[in-house]
PDB file of C-alpha atoms in Angstrom:
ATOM      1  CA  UNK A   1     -45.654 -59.915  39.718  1.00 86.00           C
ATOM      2  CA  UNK A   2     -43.340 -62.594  41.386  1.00 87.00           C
ATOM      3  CA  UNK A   3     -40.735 -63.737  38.707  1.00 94.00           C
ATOM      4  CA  UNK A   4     -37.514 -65.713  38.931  1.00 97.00           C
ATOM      5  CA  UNK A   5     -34.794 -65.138  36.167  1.00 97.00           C
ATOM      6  CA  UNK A   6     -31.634 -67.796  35.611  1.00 98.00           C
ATOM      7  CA  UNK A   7     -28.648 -66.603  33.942  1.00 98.00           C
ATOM      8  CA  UNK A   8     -25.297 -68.014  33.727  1.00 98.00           C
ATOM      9  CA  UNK A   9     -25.399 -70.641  32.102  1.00 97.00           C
ATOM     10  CA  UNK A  10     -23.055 -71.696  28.963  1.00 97.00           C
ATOM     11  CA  UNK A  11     -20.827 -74.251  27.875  1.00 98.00           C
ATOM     12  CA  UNK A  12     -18.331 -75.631  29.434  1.00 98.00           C
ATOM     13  CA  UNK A  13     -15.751 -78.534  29.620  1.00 98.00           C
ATOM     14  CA  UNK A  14     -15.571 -81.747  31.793  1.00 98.00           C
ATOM     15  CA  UNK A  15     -14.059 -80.346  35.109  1.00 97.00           C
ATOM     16  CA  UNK A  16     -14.835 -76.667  34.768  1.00 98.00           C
ATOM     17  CA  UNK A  17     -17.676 -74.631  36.825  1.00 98.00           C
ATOM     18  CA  UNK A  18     -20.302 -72.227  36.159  1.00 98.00           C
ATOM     19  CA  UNK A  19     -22.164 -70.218  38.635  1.00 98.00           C
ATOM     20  CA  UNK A  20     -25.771 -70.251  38.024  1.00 98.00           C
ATOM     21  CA  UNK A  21     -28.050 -66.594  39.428  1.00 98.00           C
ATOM     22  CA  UNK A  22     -31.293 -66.341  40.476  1.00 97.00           C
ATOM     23  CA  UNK A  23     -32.719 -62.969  40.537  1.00 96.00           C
ATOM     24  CA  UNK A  24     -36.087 -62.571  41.778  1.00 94.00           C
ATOM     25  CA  UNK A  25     -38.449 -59.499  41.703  1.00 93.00           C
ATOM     26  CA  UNK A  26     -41.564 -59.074  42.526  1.00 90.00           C
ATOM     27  CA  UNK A  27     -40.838 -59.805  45.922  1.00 86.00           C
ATOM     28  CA  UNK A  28     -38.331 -60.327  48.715  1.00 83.00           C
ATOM     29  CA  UNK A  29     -36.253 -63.592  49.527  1.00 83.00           C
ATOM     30  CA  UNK A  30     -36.964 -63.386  53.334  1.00 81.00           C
ATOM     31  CA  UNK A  31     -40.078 -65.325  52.938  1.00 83.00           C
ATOM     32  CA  UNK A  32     -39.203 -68.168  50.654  1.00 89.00           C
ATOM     33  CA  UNK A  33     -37.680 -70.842  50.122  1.00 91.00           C
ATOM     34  CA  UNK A  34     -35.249 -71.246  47.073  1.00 94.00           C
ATOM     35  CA  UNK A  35     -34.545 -74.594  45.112  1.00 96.00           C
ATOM     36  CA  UNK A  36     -32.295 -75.307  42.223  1.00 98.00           C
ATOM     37  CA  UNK A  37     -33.874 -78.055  39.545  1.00 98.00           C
ATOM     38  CA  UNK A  38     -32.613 -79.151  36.470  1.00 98.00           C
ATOM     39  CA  UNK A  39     -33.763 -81.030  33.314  1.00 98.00           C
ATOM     40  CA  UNK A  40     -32.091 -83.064  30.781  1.00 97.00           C
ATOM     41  CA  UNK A  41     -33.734 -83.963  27.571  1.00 93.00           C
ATOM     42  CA  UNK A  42     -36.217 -86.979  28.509  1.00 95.00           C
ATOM     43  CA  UNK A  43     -35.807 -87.081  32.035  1.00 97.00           C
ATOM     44  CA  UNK A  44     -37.605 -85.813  34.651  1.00 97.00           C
ATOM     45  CA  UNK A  45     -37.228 -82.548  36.517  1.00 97.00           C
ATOM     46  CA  UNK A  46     -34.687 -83.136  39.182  1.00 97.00           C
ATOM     47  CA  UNK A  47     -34.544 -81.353  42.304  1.00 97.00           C
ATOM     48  CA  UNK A  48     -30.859 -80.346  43.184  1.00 98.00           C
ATOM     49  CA  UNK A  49     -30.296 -78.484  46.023  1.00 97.00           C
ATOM     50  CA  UNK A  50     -32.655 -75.516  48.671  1.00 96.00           C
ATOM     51  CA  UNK A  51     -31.747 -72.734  50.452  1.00 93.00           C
ATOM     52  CA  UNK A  52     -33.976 -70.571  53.266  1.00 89.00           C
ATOM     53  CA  UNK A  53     -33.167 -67.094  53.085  1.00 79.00           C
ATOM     54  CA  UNK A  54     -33.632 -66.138  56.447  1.00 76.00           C
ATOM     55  CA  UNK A  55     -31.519 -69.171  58.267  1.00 65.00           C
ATOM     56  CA  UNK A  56     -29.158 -70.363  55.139  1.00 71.00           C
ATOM     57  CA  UNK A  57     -30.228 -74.006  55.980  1.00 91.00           C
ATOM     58  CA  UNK A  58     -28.862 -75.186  53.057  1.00 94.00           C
ATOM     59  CA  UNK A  59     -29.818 -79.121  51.273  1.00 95.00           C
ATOM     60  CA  UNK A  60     -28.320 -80.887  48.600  1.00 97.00           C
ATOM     61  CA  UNK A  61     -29.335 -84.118  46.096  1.00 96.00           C
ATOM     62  CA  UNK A  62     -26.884 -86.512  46.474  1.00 95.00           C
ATOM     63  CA  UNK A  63     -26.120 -86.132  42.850  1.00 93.00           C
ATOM     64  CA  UNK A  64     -24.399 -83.101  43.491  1.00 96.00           C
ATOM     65  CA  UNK A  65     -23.076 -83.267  47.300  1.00 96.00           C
ATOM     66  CA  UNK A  66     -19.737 -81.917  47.421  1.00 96.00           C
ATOM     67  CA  UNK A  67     -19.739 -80.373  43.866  1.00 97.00           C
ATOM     68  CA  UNK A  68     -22.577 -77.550  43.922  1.00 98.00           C
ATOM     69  CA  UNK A  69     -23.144 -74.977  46.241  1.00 97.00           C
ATOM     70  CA  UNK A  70     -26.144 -73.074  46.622  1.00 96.00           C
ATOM     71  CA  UNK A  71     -26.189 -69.202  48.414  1.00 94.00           C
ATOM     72  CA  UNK A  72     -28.104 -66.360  48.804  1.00 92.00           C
ATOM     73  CA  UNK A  73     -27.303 -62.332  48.721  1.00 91.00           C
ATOM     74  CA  UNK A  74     -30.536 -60.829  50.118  1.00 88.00           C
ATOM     75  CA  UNK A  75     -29.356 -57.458  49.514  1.00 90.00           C
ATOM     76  CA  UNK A  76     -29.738 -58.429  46.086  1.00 93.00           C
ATOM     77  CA  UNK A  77     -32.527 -60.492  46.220  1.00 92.00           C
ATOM     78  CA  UNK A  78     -30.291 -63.236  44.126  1.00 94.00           C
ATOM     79  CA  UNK A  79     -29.778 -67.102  44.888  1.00 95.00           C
ATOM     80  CA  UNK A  80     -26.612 -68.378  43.357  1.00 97.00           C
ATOM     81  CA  UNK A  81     -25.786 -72.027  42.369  1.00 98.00           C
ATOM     82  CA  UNK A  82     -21.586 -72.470  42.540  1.00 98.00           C
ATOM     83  CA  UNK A  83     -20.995 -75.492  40.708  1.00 98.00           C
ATOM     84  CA  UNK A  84     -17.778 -77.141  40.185  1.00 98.00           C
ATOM     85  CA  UNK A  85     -16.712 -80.455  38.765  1.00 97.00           C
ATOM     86  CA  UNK A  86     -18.718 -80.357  36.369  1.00 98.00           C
ATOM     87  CA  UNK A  87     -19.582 -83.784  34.133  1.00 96.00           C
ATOM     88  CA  UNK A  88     -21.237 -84.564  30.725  1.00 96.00           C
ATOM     89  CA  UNK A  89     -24.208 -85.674  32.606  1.00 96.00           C
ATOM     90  CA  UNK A  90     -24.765 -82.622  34.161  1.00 97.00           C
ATOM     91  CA  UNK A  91     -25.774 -81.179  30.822  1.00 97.00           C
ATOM     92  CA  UNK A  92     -29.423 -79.563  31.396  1.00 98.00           C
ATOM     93  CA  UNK A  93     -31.626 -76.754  31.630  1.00 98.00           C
ATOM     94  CA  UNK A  94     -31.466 -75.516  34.989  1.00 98.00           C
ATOM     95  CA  UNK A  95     -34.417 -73.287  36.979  1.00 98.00           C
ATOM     96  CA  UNK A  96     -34.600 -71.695  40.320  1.00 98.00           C
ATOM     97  CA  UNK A  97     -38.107 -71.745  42.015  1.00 97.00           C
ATOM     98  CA  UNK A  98     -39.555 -70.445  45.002  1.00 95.00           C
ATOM     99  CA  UNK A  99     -42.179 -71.323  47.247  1.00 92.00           C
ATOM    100  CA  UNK A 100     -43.368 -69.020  50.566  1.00 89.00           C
ATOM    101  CA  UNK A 101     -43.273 -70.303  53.715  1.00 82.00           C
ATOM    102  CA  UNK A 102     -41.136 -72.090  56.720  1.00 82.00           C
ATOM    103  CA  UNK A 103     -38.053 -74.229  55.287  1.00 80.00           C
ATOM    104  CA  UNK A 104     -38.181 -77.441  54.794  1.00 84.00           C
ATOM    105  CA  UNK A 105     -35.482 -79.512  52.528  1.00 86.00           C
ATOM    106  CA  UNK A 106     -37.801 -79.947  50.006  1.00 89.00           C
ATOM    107  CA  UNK A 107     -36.721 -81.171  46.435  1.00 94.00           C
ATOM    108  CA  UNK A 108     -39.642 -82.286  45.004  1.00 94.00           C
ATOM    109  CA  UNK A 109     -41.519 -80.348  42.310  1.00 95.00           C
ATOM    110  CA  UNK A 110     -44.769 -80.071  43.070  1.00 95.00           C
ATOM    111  CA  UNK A 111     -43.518 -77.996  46.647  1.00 94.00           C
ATOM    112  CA  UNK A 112     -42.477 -75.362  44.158  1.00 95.00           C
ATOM    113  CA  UNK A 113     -45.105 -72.401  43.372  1.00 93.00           C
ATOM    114  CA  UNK A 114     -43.110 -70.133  41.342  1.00 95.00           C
ATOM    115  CA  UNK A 115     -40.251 -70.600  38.362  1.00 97.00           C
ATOM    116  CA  UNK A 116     -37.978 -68.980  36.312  1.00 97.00           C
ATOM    117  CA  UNK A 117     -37.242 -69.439  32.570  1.00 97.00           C
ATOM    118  CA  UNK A 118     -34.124 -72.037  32.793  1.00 98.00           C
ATOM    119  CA  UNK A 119     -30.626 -71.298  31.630  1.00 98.00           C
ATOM    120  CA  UNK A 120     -28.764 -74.395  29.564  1.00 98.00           C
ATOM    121  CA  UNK A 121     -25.428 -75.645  30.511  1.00 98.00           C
ATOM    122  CA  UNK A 122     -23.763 -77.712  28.662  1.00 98.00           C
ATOM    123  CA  UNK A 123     -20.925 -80.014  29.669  1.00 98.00           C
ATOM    124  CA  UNK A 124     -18.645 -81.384  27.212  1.00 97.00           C
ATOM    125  CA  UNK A 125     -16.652 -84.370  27.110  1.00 91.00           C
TER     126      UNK A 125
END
């Protein structure tokens, strides 16, 4: 069974980080692509940043450019989200999801076949 689990979330202050994990089981990174999404209370999914396993192409929204940092540890079958600078308006529930096949820097929702739980950060002000 393919399953994605988020943890590391929590709350946090205006400037401070967090660093989201993505463990996956089920099955192996090599042959998916990861994305980061969040969601805040009446407002769409957003698509944040993507990361192929095998090449580390790496994408970012340009929401959080410069602040986040997605990676991968494929000995550990675990995609990480480093984020840093972190405002109020980051506040959200954020998932990893997967989808198999070749890379593309794909953000959108509907690319994504599999997803975890969601873990809540909270920013305050």
């Amino acid at each position: 069974e393919v399953q994605l689990v988020e943890s590391g979330g929590g709350l946090v202050q205006t400037g401070g980080s967090l660093r989201l994990s993505c463990a996956a089981s089920g099955f192996t990174l090599d042959e998916y692509a990861i994305g980061w999404f969040r969601q805040a209370p009446g407002k769409e999914r957003e698509g944040l940043s993507c990361i192929s396993s095998s090449d580390d192409f790496t994408y970012y929204a340009d929401s959080v450019q410069g602040r986040f940092t997605i990676s991968i540890d494929n000995a550990k079958n675990t995609v990480y989200l480093q984020m840093s600078s972190l405002k109020p308006e980051d506040t959200a529930v954020y998932y990893c999801a997967a989808y198999e096949g070749d890379w593309y820097p794909l953000l959108d929702v509907a690319s994504y076949h599999y997803w975890g739980q969601g873990t809540q950060v909270t920013v305050s002000s």
